[in-house]
């Protein structure tokens, strides 16, 4: 996936659709790995499809409001239950599928990377007790509002800003600070209000239907 992103930078964002599907292929490799090494039944595939659909619904209707969306909330809550591998898969697919409605562009692979990493790193919290601490998750979501924006700013600076200097990156990050702040605030508020009931619902579904065996 890193090679695809580097090639896209060298080509100045051309052929972004091909690179998007290339990144999709790379992002679902963890799912194939899990399929080969662990039980991955139809129920899990359906559950993943529903999660991706919820993430898309959390973004598309609110597209007119800059950086106000609930996709990141869905990525974080689902990754805690699904784990890092499937968290990366669901996060990256939410970016690609939602852009089928909002418009594909050279930003799509980078959004796939950003939401995928959000799911991957959040999934690692599944193995500890931090996922049960509400304020930890609220702060985690707020931080990801900025980290997500910085990944997209990094792409913008590398692809379009010349000459490249440390100040160029700082200006790119600073120019999106308000939008990143809105993203962070949306994540924090949604997690504060909805994290516990959604976690309870997700865990209940996982246990009832034995989604992860």
PDB file of C-alpha atoms in Angstrom:
ATOM      1  CA  UNK A   1       0.000   0.000   0.000  1.00  0.00           C
ATOM      2  CA  UNK A   2       2.876   2.368   0.790  1.00  0.00           C
ATOM      3  CA  UNK A   3       4.331   1.696  -2.686  1.00  0.00           C
ATOM      4  CA  UNK A   4       0.992   2.586  -4.299  1.00  0.00           C
ATOM      5  CA  UNK A   5       0.830   5.858  -2.372  1.00  0.00           C
ATOM      6  CA  UNK A   6       4.398   6.766  -3.348  1.00  0.00           C
ATOM      7  CA  UNK A   7       3.656   6.015  -7.014  1.00  0.00           C
ATOM      8  CA  UNK A   8       0.570   8.195  -6.814  1.00  0.00           C
ATOM      9  CA  UNK A   9       2.643  11.085  -5.497  1.00  0.00           C
ATOM     10  CA  UNK A  10       5.129  10.658  -8.342  1.00  0.00           C
ATOM     11  CA  UNK A  11       2.282  10.715 -10.879  1.00  0.00           C
ATOM     12  CA  UNK A  12       0.797  13.877  -9.319  1.00  0.00           C
ATOM     13  CA  UNK A  13      -2.520  12.242  -8.417  1.00  0.00           C
ATOM     14  CA  UNK A  14      -3.241  10.823 -11.875  1.00  0.00           C
ATOM     15  CA  UNK A  15      -5.016   7.475 -12.257  1.00  0.00           C
ATOM     16  CA  UNK A  16      -6.324   7.839  -8.726  1.00  0.00           C
ATOM     17  CA  UNK A  17      -9.185   5.380  -9.288  1.00  0.00           C
ATOM     18  CA  UNK A  18      -6.787   2.560 -10.137  1.00  0.00           C
ATOM     19  CA  UNK A  19      -4.685   3.405  -7.118  1.00  0.00           C
ATOM     20  CA  UNK A  20      -7.821   3.486  -4.936  1.00  0.00           C
ATOM     21  CA  UNK A  21      -8.751  -0.040  -5.919  1.00  0.00           C
ATOM     22  CA  UNK A  22      -5.123  -1.088  -5.510  1.00  0.00           C
ATOM     23  CA  UNK A  23      -5.209   0.237  -1.952  1.00  0.00           C
ATOM     24  CA  UNK A  24      -8.512  -1.567  -1.435  1.00  0.00           C
ATOM     25  CA  UNK A  25      -6.904  -4.830  -2.527  1.00  0.00           C
ATOM     26  CA  UNK A  26      -4.050  -4.245  -0.074  1.00  0.00           C
ATOM     27  CA  UNK A  27      -6.418  -3.305   2.735  1.00  0.00           C
ATOM     28  CA  UNK A  28      -8.486  -6.480   2.464  1.00  0.00           C
ATOM     29  CA  UNK A  29      -5.405  -8.693   2.633  1.00  0.00           C
ATOM     30  CA  UNK A  30      -5.796  -8.884   6.453  1.00  0.00           C
ATOM     31  CA  UNK A  31      -9.308 -10.232   5.919  1.00  0.00           C
ATOM     32  CA  UNK A  32      -7.989 -12.931   3.595  1.00  0.00           C
ATOM     33  CA  UNK A  33      -5.259 -13.737   6.111  1.00  0.00           C
ATOM     34  CA  UNK A  34      -7.884 -14.127   8.822  1.00  0.00           C
ATOM     35  CA  UNK A  35     -10.006 -16.243   6.488  1.00  0.00           C
ATOM     36  CA  UNK A  36      -7.099 -18.608   5.861  1.00  0.00           C
ATOM     37  CA  UNK A  37      -5.934 -18.898   9.467  1.00  0.00           C
ATOM     38  CA  UNK A  38      -9.099 -18.472  11.513  1.00  0.00           C
ATOM     39  CA  UNK A  39     -12.795 -19.146  11.170  1.00  0.00           C
ATOM     40  CA  UNK A  40     -14.505 -16.384   9.185  1.00  0.00           C
ATOM     41  CA  UNK A  41     -18.081 -17.284   8.445  1.00  0.00           C
ATOM     42  CA  UNK A  42     -20.935 -15.676   6.596  1.00  0.00           C
ATOM     43  CA  UNK A  43     -22.174 -13.944   9.733  1.00  0.00           C
ATOM     44  CA  UNK A  44     -18.917 -12.060  10.097  1.00  0.00           C
ATOM     45  CA  UNK A  45     -18.976 -10.989   6.434  1.00  0.00           C
ATOM     46  CA  UNK A  46     -22.560  -9.744   6.806  1.00  0.00           C
ATOM     47  CA  UNK A  47     -21.628  -7.953  10.026  1.00  0.00           C
ATOM     48  CA  UNK A  48     -18.711  -6.249   8.250  1.00  0.00           C
ATOM     49  CA  UNK A  49     -21.016  -5.169   5.415  1.00  0.00           C
ATOM     50  CA  UNK A  50     -23.457  -3.653   7.909  1.00  0.00           C
ATOM     51  CA  UNK A  51     -20.654  -1.825   9.722  1.00  0.00           C
ATOM     52  CA  UNK A  52     -19.359  -0.371   6.439  1.00  0.00           C
ATOM     53  CA  UNK A  53     -22.899   0.706   5.498  1.00  0.00           C
ATOM     54  CA  UNK A  54     -23.310   2.457   8.857  1.00  0.00           C
ATOM     55  CA  UNK A  55     -20.012   4.255   8.334  1.00  0.00           C
ATOM     56  CA  UNK A  56     -21.144   5.435   4.909  1.00  0.00           C
ATOM     57  CA  UNK A  57     -24.484   6.620   6.329  1.00  0.00           C
ATOM     58  CA  UNK A  58     -22.556   8.521   8.972  1.00  0.00           C
ATOM     59  CA  UNK A  59     -20.807  10.563   6.293  1.00  0.00           C
ATOM     60  CA  UNK A  60     -22.827  10.957   3.100  1.00  0.00           C
ATOM     61  CA  UNK A  61     -25.942  12.772   4.465  1.00  0.00           C
ATOM     62  CA  UNK A  62     -23.713  15.266   6.335  1.00  0.00           C
ATOM     63  CA  UNK A  63     -21.345  15.937   3.443  1.00  0.00           C
ATOM     64  CA  UNK A  64     -22.508  19.563   3.127  1.00  0.00           C
ATOM     65  CA  UNK A  65     -21.189  20.329   6.625  1.00  0.00           C
ATOM     66  CA  UNK A  66     -17.363  20.388   6.606  1.00  0.00           C
ATOM     67  CA  UNK A  67     -15.819  17.654   8.755  1.00  0.00           C
ATOM     68  CA  UNK A  68     -19.025  16.900  10.628  1.00  0.00           C
ATOM     69  CA  UNK A  69     -19.505  13.168  10.173  1.00  0.00           C
ATOM     70  CA  UNK A  70     -19.904  10.020  12.262  1.00  0.00           C
ATOM     71  CA  UNK A  71     -17.789   7.675  10.172  1.00  0.00           C
ATOM     72  CA  UNK A  72     -14.868   7.955  12.583  1.00  0.00           C
ATOM     73  CA  UNK A  73     -17.190   7.095  15.462  1.00  0.00           C
ATOM     74  CA  UNK A  74     -18.307   3.930  13.655  1.00  0.00           C
ATOM     75  CA  UNK A  75     -14.696   3.033  12.834  1.00  0.00           C
ATOM     76  CA  UNK A  76     -13.597   3.388  16.463  1.00  0.00           C
ATOM     77  CA  UNK A  77     -16.521   1.548  18.059  1.00  0.00           C
ATOM     78  CA  UNK A  78     -16.489  -1.314  15.546  1.00  0.00           C
ATOM     79  CA  UNK A  79     -12.688  -1.721  15.697  1.00  0.00           C
ATOM     80  CA  UNK A  80     -12.820  -2.215  19.460  1.00  0.00           C
ATOM     81  CA  UNK A  81     -15.066  -5.231  18.871  1.00  0.00           C
ATOM     82  CA  UNK A  82     -13.556  -6.550  15.628  1.00  0.00           C
ATOM     83  CA  UNK A  83      -9.863  -6.144  16.386  1.00  0.00           C
ATOM     84  CA  UNK A  84      -7.027  -4.514  14.413  1.00  0.00           C
ATOM     85  CA  UNK A  85      -7.110  -6.547  11.173  1.00  0.00           C
ATOM     86  CA  UNK A  86     -10.836  -6.190  10.521  1.00  0.00           C
ATOM     87  CA  UNK A  87     -10.770  -2.669  11.948  1.00  0.00           C
ATOM     88  CA  UNK A  88      -8.375  -1.694   9.169  1.00  0.00           C
ATOM     89  CA  UNK A  89     -10.521  -3.414   6.541  1.00  0.00           C
ATOM     90  CA  UNK A  90     -13.774  -1.762   7.638  1.00  0.00           C
ATOM     91  CA  UNK A  91     -12.199   1.692   7.987  1.00  0.00           C
ATOM     92  CA  UNK A  92     -10.591   1.678   4.551  1.00  0.00           C
ATOM     93  CA  UNK A  93     -13.726   0.344   2.879  1.00  0.00           C
ATOM     94  CA  UNK A  94     -15.872   3.066   4.449  1.00  0.00           C
ATOM     95  CA  UNK A  95     -13.700   5.681   2.750  1.00  0.00           C
ATOM     96  CA  UNK A  96     -13.899   4.053  -0.686  1.00  0.00           C
ATOM     97  CA  UNK A  97     -17.623   3.262  -0.591  1.00  0.00           C
ATOM     98  CA  UNK A  98     -18.660   6.694   0.714  1.00  0.00           C
ATOM     99  CA  UNK A  99     -16.604   8.338  -2.037  1.00  0.00           C
ATOM    100  CA  UNK A 100     -18.653   6.435  -4.609  1.00  0.00           C
ATOM    101  CA  UNK A 101     -21.411   8.859  -3.566  1.00  0.00           C
ATOM    102  CA  UNK A 102     -19.331  11.944  -2.766  1.00  0.00           C
ATOM    103  CA  UNK A 103     -16.777  11.693  -5.576  1.00  0.00           C
ATOM    104  CA  UNK A 104     -13.543   9.817  -6.073  1.00  0.00           C
ATOM    105  CA  UNK A 105     -10.258  11.684  -6.335  1.00  0.00           C
ATOM    106  CA  UNK A 106      -6.555  11.506  -5.519  1.00  0.00           C
ATOM    107  CA  UNK A 107      -7.525  11.958  -1.878  1.00  0.00           C
ATOM    108  CA  UNK A 108      -9.393   8.629  -1.749  1.00  0.00           C
ATOM    109  CA  UNK A 109      -6.396   6.304  -1.124  1.00  0.00           C
ATOM    110  CA  UNK A 110      -5.171   8.615   1.621  1.00  0.00           C
ATOM    111  CA  UNK A 111      -8.593   8.637   3.270  1.00  0.00           C
ATOM    112  CA  UNK A 112      -8.570   4.842   3.039  1.00  0.00           C
ATOM    113  CA  UNK A 113      -5.169   4.819   4.732  1.00  0.00           C
ATOM    114  CA  UNK A 114      -6.245   7.279   7.448  1.00  0.00           C
ATOM    115  CA  UNK A 115      -9.485   5.523   8.386  1.00  0.00           C
ATOM    116  CA  UNK A 116      -7.775   2.145   8.017  1.00  0.00           C
ATOM    117  CA  UNK A 117      -5.055   3.145  10.468  1.00  0.00           C
ATOM    118  CA  UNK A 118      -7.719   4.506  12.801  1.00  0.00           C
ATOM    119  CA  UNK A 119      -9.376   1.093  12.807  1.00  0.00           C
ATOM    120  CA  UNK A 120      -6.078  -0.782  13.077  1.00  0.00           C
ATOM    121  CA  UNK A 121      -4.709   1.156  16.041  1.00  0.00           C
ATOM    122  CA  UNK A 122      -8.076   1.309  17.806  1.00  0.00           C
ATOM    123  CA  UNK A 123      -8.390  -2.451  17.374  1.00  0.00           C
ATOM    124  CA  UNK A 124      -5.221  -2.900  19.398  1.00  0.00           C
ATOM    125  CA  UNK A 125      -7.098  -1.464  22.387  1.00  0.00           C
ATOM    126  CA  UNK A 126      -9.259  -4.589  22.260  1.00  0.00           C
ATOM    127  CA  UNK A 127      -6.480  -6.470  24.039  1.00  0.00           C
ATOM    128  CA  UNK A 128      -6.385  -4.237  27.108  1.00  0.00           C
ATOM    129  CA  UNK A 129      -8.650  -2.467  29.550  1.00  0.00           C
ATOM    130  CA  UNK A 130      -8.363   0.991  27.984  1.00  0.00           C
ATOM    131  CA  UNK A 131     -11.404   0.266  25.809  1.00  0.00           C
ATOM    132  CA  UNK A 132     -13.549   0.193  28.967  1.00  0.00           C
ATOM    133  CA  UNK A 133     -12.493   3.686  30.050  1.00  0.00           C
ATOM    134  CA  UNK A 134     -14.922   6.190  28.539  1.00  0.00           C
ATOM    135  CA  UNK A 135     -12.667   9.222  28.899  1.00  0.00           C
ATOM    136  CA  UNK A 136      -9.761   7.383  27.318  1.00  0.00           C
ATOM    137  CA  UNK A 137     -11.906   6.647  24.269  1.00  0.00           C
ATOM    138  CA  UNK A 138     -13.185  10.224  24.118  1.00  0.00           C
ATOM    139  CA  UNK A 139      -9.630  11.595  24.126  1.00  0.00           C
ATOM    140  CA  UNK A 140      -8.567   8.919  21.622  1.00  0.00           C
ATOM    141  CA  UNK A 141     -11.362   9.945  19.262  1.00  0.00           C
ATOM    142  CA  UNK A 142     -10.491  13.632  19.616  1.00  0.00           C
ATOM    143  CA  UNK A 143      -6.834  12.944  18.826  1.00  0.00           C
ATOM    144  CA  UNK A 144      -7.800  10.987  15.744  1.00  0.00           C
ATOM    145  CA  UNK A 145      -9.749  13.997  14.514  1.00  0.00           C
ATOM    146  CA  UNK A 146      -6.393  15.764  14.181  1.00  0.00           C
ATOM    147  CA  UNK A 147      -4.314  12.752  13.119  1.00  0.00           C
ATOM    148  CA  UNK A 148      -6.727  11.992  10.288  1.00  0.00           C
ATOM    149  CA  UNK A 149      -6.477  15.565   9.061  1.00  0.00           C
ATOM    150  CA  UNK A 150      -2.678  15.546   9.277  1.00  0.00           C
ATOM    151  CA  UNK A 151      -2.464  12.436   7.081  1.00  0.00           C
ATOM    152  CA  UNK A 152      -4.519  14.220   4.424  1.00  0.00           C
ATOM    153  CA  UNK A 153      -2.462  17.401   4.880  1.00  0.00           C
ATOM    154  CA  UNK A 154       0.722  15.373   4.444  1.00  0.00           C
ATOM    155  CA  UNK A 155      -0.561  14.079   1.101  1.00  0.00           C
ATOM    156  CA  UNK A 156      -1.492  17.594   0.000  1.00  0.00           C
ATOM    157  CA  UNK A 157       1.900  19.027   0.918  1.00  0.00           C
ATOM    158  CA  UNK A 158       3.879  16.209  -0.714  1.00  0.00           C
ATOM    159  CA  UNK A 159       1.827  16.308  -3.901  1.00  0.00           C
ATOM    160  CA  UNK A 160       1.235  20.007  -4.486  1.00  0.00           C
ATOM    161  CA  UNK A 161       3.446  22.258  -2.349  1.00  0.00           C
ATOM    162  CA  UNK A 162       6.757  23.427  -3.814  1.00  0.00           C
ATOM    163  CA  UNK A 163       9.370  23.989  -2.527  1.00  0.00           C
ATOM    164  CA  UNK A 164       9.077  21.469   0.285  1.00  0.00           C
ATOM    165  CA  UNK A 165      10.341  22.902   3.551  1.00  0.00           C
ATOM    166  CA  UNK A 166       9.444  22.308   7.201  1.00  0.00           C
ATOM    167  CA  UNK A 167       7.447  25.538   7.107  1.00  0.00           C
ATOM    168  CA  UNK A 168       5.440  24.172   4.169  1.00  0.00           C
ATOM    169  CA  UNK A 169       4.216  21.247   6.247  1.00  0.00           C
ATOM    170  CA  UNK A 170       3.460  23.473   9.226  1.00  0.00           C
ATOM    171  CA  UNK A 171       1.398  25.810   7.054  1.00  0.00           C
ATOM    172  CA  UNK A 172      -0.471  22.866   5.516  1.00  0.00           C
ATOM    173  CA  UNK A 173      -1.321  21.513   8.970  1.00  0.00           C
ATOM    174  CA  UNK A 174      -2.240  24.955  10.314  1.00  0.00           C
ATOM    175  CA  UNK A 175      -4.539  25.736   7.386  1.00  0.00           C
ATOM    176  CA  UNK A 176      -6.829  22.841   8.286  1.00  0.00           C
ATOM    177  CA  UNK A 177      -6.745  23.333  12.057  1.00  0.00           C
ATOM    178  CA  UNK A 178     -10.358  24.566  12.254  1.00  0.00           C
ATOM    179  CA  UNK A 179     -11.677  21.651  10.184  1.00  0.00           C
ATOM    180  CA  UNK A 180      -9.586  19.159  12.154  1.00  0.00           C
ATOM    181  CA  UNK A 181     -10.954  20.690  15.347  1.00  0.00           C
ATOM    182  CA  UNK A 182     -14.523  20.145  14.118  1.00  0.00           C
ATOM    183  CA  UNK A 183     -13.680  16.527  13.344  1.00  0.00           C
ATOM    184  CA  UNK A 184     -12.110  16.078  16.775  1.00  0.00           C
ATOM    185  CA  UNK A 185     -15.094  17.681  18.533  1.00  0.00           C
ATOM    186  CA  UNK A 186     -17.572  15.518  16.623  1.00  0.00           C
ATOM    187  CA  UNK A 187     -15.640  12.384  17.539  1.00  0.00           C
ATOM    188  CA  UNK A 188     -15.380  13.359  21.194  1.00  0.00           C
ATOM    189  CA  UNK A 189     -19.057  14.303  21.607  1.00  0.00           C
ATOM    190  CA  UNK A 190     -20.377  11.239  19.768  1.00  0.00           C
ATOM    191  CA  UNK A 191     -18.142   8.916  21.806  1.00  0.00           C
ATOM    192  CA  UNK A 192     -19.068  10.639  25.055  1.00  0.00           C
ATOM    193  CA  UNK A 193     -22.790  10.231  24.399  1.00  0.00           C
ATOM    194  CA  UNK A 194     -22.970   6.986  22.438  1.00  0.00           C
ATOM    195  CA  UNK A 195     -19.856   4.897  23.069  1.00  0.00           C
ATOM    196  CA  UNK A 196     -21.190   2.827  25.967  1.00  0.00           C
ATOM    197  CA  UNK A 197     -24.615   1.948  24.474  1.00  0.00           C
ATOM    198  CA  UNK A 198     -23.049   1.153  21.081  1.00  0.00           C
ATOM    199  CA  UNK A 199     -20.347  -0.995  22.696  1.00  0.00           C
ATOM    200  CA  UNK A 200     -23.013  -2.842  24.653  1.00  0.00           C
ATOM    201  CA  UNK A 201     -25.050  -3.437  21.498  1.00  0.00           C
ATOM    202  CA  UNK A 202     -22.020  -4.507  19.477  1.00  0.00           C
ATOM    203  CA  UNK A 203     -20.827  -6.924  22.160  1.00  0.00           C
ATOM    204  CA  UNK A 204     -24.300  -8.377  22.508  1.00  0.00           C
ATOM    205  CA  UNK A 205     -24.544  -9.007  18.770  1.00  0.00           C
ATOM    206  CA  UNK A 206     -21.042 -10.494  18.674  1.00  0.00           C
ATOM    207  CA  UNK A 207     -21.890 -12.932  21.465  1.00  0.00           C
ATOM    208  CA  UNK A 208     -25.450 -13.753  20.391  1.00  0.00           C
ATOM    209  CA  UNK A 209     -24.565 -14.603  16.807  1.00  0.00           C
ATOM    210  CA  UNK A 210     -21.050 -15.881  17.603  1.00  0.00           C
ATOM    211  CA  UNK A 211     -19.631 -13.544  14.964  1.00  0.00           C
ATOM    212  CA  UNK A 212     -15.990 -14.066  15.895  1.00  0.00           C
ATOM    213  CA  UNK A 213     -16.436 -17.647  16.953  1.00  0.00           C
TER     214      UNK A 213
END
